[in-house]
XYZ file of C-alpha atoms in Angstrom:
222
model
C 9.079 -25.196 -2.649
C 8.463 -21.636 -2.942
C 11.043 -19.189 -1.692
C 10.961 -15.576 -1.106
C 12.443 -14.461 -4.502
C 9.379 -16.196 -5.863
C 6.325 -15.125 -3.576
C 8.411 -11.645 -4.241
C 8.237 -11.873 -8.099
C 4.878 -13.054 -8.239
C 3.729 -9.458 -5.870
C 5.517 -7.628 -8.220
C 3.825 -9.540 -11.391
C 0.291 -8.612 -9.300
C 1.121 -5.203 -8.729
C 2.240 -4.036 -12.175
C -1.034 -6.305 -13.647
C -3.217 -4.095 -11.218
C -1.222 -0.823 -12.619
C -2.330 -1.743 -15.454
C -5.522 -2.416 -15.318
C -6.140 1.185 -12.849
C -5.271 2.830 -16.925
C -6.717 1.116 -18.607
C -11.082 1.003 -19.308
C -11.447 -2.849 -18.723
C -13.165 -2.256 -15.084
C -16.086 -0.150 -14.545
C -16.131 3.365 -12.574
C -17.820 1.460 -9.812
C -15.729 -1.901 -10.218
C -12.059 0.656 -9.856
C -13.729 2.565 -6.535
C -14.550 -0.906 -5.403
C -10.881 -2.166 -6.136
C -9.181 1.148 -4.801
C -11.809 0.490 -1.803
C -10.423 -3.049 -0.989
C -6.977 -1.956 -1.323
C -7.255 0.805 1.334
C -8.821 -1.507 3.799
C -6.609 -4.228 3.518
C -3.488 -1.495 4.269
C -5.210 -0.818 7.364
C -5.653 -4.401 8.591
C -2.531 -5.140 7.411
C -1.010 -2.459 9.817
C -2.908 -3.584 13.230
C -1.955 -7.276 11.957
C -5.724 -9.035 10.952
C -4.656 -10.249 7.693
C -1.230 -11.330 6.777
C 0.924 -10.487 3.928
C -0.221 -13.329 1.502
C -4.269 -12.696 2.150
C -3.599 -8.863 1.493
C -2.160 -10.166 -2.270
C -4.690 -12.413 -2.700
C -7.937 -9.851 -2.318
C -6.159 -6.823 -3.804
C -5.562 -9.381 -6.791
C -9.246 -10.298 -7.036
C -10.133 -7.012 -6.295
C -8.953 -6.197 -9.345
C -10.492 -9.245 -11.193
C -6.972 -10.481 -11.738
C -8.001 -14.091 -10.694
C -10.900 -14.035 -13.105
C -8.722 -13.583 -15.346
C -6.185 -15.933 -15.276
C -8.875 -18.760 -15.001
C -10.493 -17.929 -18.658
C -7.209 -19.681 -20.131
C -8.172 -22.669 -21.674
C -5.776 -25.338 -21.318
C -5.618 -28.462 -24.082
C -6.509 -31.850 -21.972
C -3.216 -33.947 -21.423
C -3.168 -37.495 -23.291
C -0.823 -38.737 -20.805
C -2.319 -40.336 -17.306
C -1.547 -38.649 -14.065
C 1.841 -39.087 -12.697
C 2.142 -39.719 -9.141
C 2.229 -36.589 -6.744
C 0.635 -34.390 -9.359
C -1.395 -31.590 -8.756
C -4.959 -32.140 -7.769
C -7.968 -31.009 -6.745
C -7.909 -29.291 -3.550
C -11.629 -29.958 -3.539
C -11.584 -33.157 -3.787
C -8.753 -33.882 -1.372
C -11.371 -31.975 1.038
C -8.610 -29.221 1.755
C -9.442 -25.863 3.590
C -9.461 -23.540 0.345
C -7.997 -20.539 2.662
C -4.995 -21.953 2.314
C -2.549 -20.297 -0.442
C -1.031 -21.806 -3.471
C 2.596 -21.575 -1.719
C 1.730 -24.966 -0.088
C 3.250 -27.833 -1.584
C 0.815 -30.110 -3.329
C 3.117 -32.759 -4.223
C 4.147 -36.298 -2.025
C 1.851 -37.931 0.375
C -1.295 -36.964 2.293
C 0.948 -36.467 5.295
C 3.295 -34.015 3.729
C 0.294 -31.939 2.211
C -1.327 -31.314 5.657
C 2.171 -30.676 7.406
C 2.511 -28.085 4.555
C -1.103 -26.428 5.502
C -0.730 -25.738 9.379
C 3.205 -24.639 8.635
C 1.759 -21.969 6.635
C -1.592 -21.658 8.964
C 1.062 -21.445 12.081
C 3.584 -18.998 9.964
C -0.271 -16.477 9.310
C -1.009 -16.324 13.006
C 2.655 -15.927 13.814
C 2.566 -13.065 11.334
C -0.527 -11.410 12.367
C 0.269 -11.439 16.095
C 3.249 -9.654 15.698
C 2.041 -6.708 13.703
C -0.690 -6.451 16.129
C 2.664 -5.875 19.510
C 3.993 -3.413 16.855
C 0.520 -1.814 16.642
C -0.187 -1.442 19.974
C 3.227 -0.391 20.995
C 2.933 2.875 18.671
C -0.335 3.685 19.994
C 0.937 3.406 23.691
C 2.835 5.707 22.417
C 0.767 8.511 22.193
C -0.306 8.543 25.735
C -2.498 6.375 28.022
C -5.909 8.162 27.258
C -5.220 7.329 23.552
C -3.705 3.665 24.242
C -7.329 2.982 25.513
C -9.533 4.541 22.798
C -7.478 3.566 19.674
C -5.729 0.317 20.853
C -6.723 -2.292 18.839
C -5.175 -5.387 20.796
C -7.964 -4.615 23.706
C -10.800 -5.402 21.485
C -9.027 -8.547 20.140
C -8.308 -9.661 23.782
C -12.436 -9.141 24.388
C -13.225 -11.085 21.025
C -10.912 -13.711 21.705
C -12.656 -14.272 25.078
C -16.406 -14.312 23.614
C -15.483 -16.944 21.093
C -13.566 -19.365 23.726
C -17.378 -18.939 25.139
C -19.776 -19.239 22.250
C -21.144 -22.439 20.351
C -20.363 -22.838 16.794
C -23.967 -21.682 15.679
C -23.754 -18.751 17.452
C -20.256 -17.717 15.749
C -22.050 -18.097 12.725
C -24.474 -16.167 13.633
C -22.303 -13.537 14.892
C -20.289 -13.431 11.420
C -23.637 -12.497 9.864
C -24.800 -10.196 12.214
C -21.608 -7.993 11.723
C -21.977 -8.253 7.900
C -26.196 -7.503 8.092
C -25.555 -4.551 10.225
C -22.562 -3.233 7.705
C -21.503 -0.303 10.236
C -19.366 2.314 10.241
C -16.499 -0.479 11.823
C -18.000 -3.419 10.167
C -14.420 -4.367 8.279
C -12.051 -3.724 11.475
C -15.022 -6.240 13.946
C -14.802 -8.709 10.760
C -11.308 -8.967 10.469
C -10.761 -9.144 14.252
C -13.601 -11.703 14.392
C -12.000 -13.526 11.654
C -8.269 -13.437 13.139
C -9.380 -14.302 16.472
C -11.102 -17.671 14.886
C -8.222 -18.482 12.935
C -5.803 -18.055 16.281
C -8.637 -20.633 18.110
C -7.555 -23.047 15.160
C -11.443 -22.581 13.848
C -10.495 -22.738 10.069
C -13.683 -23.200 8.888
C -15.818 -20.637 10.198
C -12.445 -18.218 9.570
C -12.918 -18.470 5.765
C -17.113 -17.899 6.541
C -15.130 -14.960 8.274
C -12.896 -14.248 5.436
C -15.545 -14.332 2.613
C -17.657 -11.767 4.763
C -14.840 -9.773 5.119
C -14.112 -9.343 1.575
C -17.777 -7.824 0.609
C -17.924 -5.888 3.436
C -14.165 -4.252 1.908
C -15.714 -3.546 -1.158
C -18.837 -1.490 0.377
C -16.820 0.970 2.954
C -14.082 2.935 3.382
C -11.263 2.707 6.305
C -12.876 4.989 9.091
C-alpha cells in the first residue's frame, strides 16, 4: 500500500528531476515553454479544484518528458514464471488507464476494482472541496465579483448539460472545445472533464483528460 511518506517522496523525486532538467539543454526552447506552460495551468486548476493533486504530478511529470524517460530502461526478461498476484497488464485486465499507479495491483479481481473507485471516490472528494474553498474566497470580494469570477456557477451549468446530453454528443462537445482552442479552452476542458468524472463517466473523462493536456501545452492561464 502506498502511504503518504511515499506519494510525498516520489513528488519530491519528480520535482528535483524536473529542476533538473529546466538547467539543463536536454529539452528544446519550445519543449521548456511548453513544460513551464503546463505547469502554470495545472496551478490554476489545481486552485478552483478540476484536477486533483496526483493528476497535477502526473502531467507536470510528462510535461517534462520525465515518463519518457523512465520507460527507455530496458529490463532483462525474468526466467522464473509469474507468481500469483503479480503485476500485470493494466491493458489487458481492461482497466481505466486514468487511474494512478498508487492502486494496488496485487490479490484478486475484486480487490483491484475496490482499489480503483477508492481512489476515483478519494479524486472527486478532493476536487469538490477545493472548488467550496474557491468559491468561498471569491464571495469574498463582493457579490458583483462572486458572479463574474465564480467558478462553481459554470460547473453547476456543465454539470446540468451533461445529466442532459447523449454520449455522442459529449464527445462531440470534448472536441468542439479542443477545435475551437479559445482564450478559456483549458478552464471549459477541465470543468467538462471534472464534471464527467463526478457523473461516474470514466471513459469519456480520460477523452476529457487527454484533450486537456494538449490544449495545456498551447495556452497560457488567462
Amino acid at each position: 500500500m502506498v502511504t503518504t511518506e511515499s506519494r510525498s517522496i516520489a513528488i519530491g523525486s519528480d520535482l528535483l528531476a524536473q529542476s533538473d532538467l529546466r538547467q539543463s539543454n536536454i529539452l528544446s526552447d519550445y519543449e521548456r515553454a511548453r513544460a513551464i506552460n503546463i505547469e502554470k495551468n495545472n496551478a490554476r486548476l489545481r486552485a478552483l479544484g478540476l484536477i486533483s493533486a496526483n493528476e497535477e504530478r502526473k502531467s507536470n511529470a510528462s510535461a517534462w518528458g520525465l515518463e519518457e524517460k523512465s520507460s527507455n530502461i530496458k529490463r532483462k526478461p525474468s526466467s522464473r514464471p509469474p507468481s500469483e498476484g503479480c503485476r500485470k497488464s493494466r491493458r489487458l485486465l481492461k482497466l481505466s488507464s486514468e487511474i494512478s499507479e498508487n492502486v494496488v495491483t496485487g490479490g484478486n479481481e475484486e480487490e483491484r476494482q475496490e482499489g480503483i473507485e477508492k481512489e476515483r471516490e478519494a479524486i472527486v472528494k478532493e476536487c469538490r472541496e477545493a472548488r467550496q474553498r474557491a468559491a468561498m474566497e471569491v464571495a469574498k470580494l463582493g457579490i458583483e465579483s462572486a458572479a463574474r469570477e465564480n467558478p462553481t456557477a459554470t460547473y453547476e451549468h456543465c454539470l446540468m448539460r451533461i445529466r442532459s446530453m447523449t454520449k455522442k454528443g459529449l464527445i462531440n462537445r470534448v472536441r468542439s472545445i479542443e477545435r475551437a482552442a479559445g482564450k478559456h479552452c483549458v478552464i471549459k476542458m477541465a470543468i467538462f472533464k471534472s464534471c464527467l468524472q463526478d457523473e461516474n463517466m470514466w471513459e469519456l473523462a480520460k477523452l476529457a483528460s487527454e484533450a486537456l493536456e494538449r490544449l495545456k501545452g498551447l495556452q497560457s492561464p488567462p
